[in-house]
XYZ file of C-alpha atoms in Angstrom:
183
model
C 67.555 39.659 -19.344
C 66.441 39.284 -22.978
C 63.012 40.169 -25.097
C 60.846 37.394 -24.372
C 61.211 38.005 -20.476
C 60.974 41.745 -21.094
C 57.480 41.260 -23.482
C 55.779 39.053 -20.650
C 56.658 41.258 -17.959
C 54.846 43.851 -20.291
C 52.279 41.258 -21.137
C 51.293 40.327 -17.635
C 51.292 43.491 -16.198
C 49.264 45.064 -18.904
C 46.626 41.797 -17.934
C 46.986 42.447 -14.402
C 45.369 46.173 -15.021
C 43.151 45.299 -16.973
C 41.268 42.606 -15.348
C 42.774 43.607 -11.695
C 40.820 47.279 -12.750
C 37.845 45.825 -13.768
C 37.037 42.896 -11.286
C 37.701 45.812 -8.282
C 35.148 48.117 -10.207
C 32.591 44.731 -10.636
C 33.115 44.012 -6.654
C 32.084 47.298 -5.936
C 28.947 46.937 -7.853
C 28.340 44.049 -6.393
C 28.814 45.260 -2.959
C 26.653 48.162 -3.878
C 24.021 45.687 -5.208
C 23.794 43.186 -2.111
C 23.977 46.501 0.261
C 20.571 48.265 -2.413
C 22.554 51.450 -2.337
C 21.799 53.055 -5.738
C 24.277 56.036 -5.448
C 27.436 53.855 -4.887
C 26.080 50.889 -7.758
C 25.621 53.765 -10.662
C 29.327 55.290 -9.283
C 30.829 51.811 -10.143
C 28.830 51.475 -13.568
C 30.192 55.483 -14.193
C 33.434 54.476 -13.743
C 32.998 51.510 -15.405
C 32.286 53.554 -18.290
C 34.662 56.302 -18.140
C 37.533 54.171 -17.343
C 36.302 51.419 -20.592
C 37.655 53.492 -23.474
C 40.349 55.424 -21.384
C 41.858 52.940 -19.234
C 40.064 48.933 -20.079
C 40.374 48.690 -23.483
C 44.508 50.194 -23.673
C 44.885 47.557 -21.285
C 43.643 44.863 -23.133
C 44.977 45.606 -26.911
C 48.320 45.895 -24.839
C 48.269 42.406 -23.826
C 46.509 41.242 -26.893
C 49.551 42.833 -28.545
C 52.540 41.764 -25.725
C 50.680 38.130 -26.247
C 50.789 38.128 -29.907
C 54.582 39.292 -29.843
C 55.339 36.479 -27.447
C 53.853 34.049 -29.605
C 55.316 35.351 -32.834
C 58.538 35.512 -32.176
C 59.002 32.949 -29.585
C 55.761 30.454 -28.771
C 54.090 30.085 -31.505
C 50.444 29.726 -32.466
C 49.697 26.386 -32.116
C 49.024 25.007 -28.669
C 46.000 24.660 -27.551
C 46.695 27.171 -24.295
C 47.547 29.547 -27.050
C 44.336 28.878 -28.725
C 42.074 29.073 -25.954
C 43.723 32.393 -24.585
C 43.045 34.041 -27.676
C 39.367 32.705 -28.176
C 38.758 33.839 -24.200
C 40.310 37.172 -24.943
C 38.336 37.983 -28.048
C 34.918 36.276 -26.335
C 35.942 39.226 -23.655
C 36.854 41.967 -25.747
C 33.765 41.442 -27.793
C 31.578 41.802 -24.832
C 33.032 44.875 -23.857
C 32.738 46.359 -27.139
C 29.632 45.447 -28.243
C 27.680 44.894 -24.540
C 30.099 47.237 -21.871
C 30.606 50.446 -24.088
C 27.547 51.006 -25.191
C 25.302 50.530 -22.361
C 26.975 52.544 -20.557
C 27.083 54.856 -22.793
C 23.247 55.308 -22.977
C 23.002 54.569 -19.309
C 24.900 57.749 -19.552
C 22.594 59.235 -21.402
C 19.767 58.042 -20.224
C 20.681 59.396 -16.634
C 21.662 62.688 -18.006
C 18.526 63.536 -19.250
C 15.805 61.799 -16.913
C 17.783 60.625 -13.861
C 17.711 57.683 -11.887
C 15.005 55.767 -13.299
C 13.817 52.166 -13.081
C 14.877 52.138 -16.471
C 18.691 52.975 -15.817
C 18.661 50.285 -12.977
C 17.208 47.638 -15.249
C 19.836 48.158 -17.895
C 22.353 48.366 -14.851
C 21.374 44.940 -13.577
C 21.703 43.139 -17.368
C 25.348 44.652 -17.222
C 26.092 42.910 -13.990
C 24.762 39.884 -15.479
C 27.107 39.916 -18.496
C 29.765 41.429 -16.114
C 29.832 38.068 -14.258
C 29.754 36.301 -17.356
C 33.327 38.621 -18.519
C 34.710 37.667 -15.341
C 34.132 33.546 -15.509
C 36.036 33.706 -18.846
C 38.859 36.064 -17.313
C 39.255 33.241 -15.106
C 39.698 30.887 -17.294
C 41.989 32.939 -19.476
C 43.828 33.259 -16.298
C 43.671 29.462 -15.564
C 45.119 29.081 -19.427
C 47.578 31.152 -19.064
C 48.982 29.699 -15.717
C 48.349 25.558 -16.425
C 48.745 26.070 -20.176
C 46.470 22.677 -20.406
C 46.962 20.147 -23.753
C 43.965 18.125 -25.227
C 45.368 15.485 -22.647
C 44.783 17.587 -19.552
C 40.659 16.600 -19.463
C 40.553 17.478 -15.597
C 41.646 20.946 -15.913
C 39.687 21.580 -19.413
C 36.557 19.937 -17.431
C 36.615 22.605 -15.151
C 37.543 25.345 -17.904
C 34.412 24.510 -19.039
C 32.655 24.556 -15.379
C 33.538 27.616 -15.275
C 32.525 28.966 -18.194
C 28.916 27.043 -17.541
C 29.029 29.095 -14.084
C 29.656 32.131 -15.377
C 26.818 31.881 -18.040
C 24.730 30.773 -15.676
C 25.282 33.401 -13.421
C 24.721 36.158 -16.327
C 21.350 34.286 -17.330
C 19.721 33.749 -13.818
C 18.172 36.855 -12.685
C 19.440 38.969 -9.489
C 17.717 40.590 -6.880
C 16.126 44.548 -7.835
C 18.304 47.504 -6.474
C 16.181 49.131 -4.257
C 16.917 52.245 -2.329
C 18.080 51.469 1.266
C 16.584 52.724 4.311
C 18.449 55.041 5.988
């Protein structure tokens, strides 16, 4: 066995927790959502939250880091699979940072001190919006990673770009209200 295989291994299964974690934690908010059971949607969103800083973002710098050692030392930085992994990981990183961490944070908050409010479930729902969003990039990161496309592969770009039109779409249309369900 030498390096390289050693620093993918490390790579992928750092990627594999850290989207693997996060798309289980976005089903369940989803299933929450479709079933309108508040309790279970704000216990995804809290873990969501807990496990961002703790658990989500390791994960990420680790394969940021396992991916920038492969390509360093072995790949390079100059094909465009290489290019478009690193612009999909910092689109997604960025949205964690600066959209994930702190709304939940003053979801948090916000619960803390008044509760379960319309409010909370508002902010809740624009999270799941740019939650599917995260995810249609993931996908294509994933899709990069796998087909590691060249400026000759227009099918599989074509649909990179689907994708990415889906997922935006997705996190701009509007989704049902969480209502409480009768019981």
């Amino acid at each position: 066995m030498d390096w390289y295989s050693i620093v993918k291994f490390l790579h992928v299964v750092s990627a594999i927790l850290w989207v693997g974690g996060g798309f289980v934690l976005f089903l369940l908010g989803v299933l929450a959502e479709r079933a309108g059971n508040i309790e279970h949607k704000l216990q995804a969103m809290r873990a969501s939250g807990e496990l961002g800083s703790r658990f989500f973002a390791p994960m990420s710098m680790l394969t940021l880091i396992f991916g920038l050692l492969m390509c360093g030392f072995w790949v390079g930085f100059s094909d465009l699979w290489i290019v478009i992994g690193l612009v999909g990981y910092a689109t997604t990183f960025s949205i964690g940072m600066l959209v994930f961490k702190p709304t939940g944070e003053r979801m948090g908050a916000m619960v803390a001190k008044e509760g379960v409010t319309p409010a909370v479930l508002a902010i809740g729902q624009r999270m799941m919006r740019w939650a599917r969003f995260d995810y249609a990039v993931m996908l294509v990161i994933i899709a990069d990673m796998v087909l590691k496309p060249t400026l000759h592969d227009v099918g599989i770009l074509s649909c990179m770009v689907l994708v990415i039109a889906a997922g935006a779409a997705l996190a701009l249309g509007g989704s049902r209200e969480l209502v409480p369900s009768a019981a």
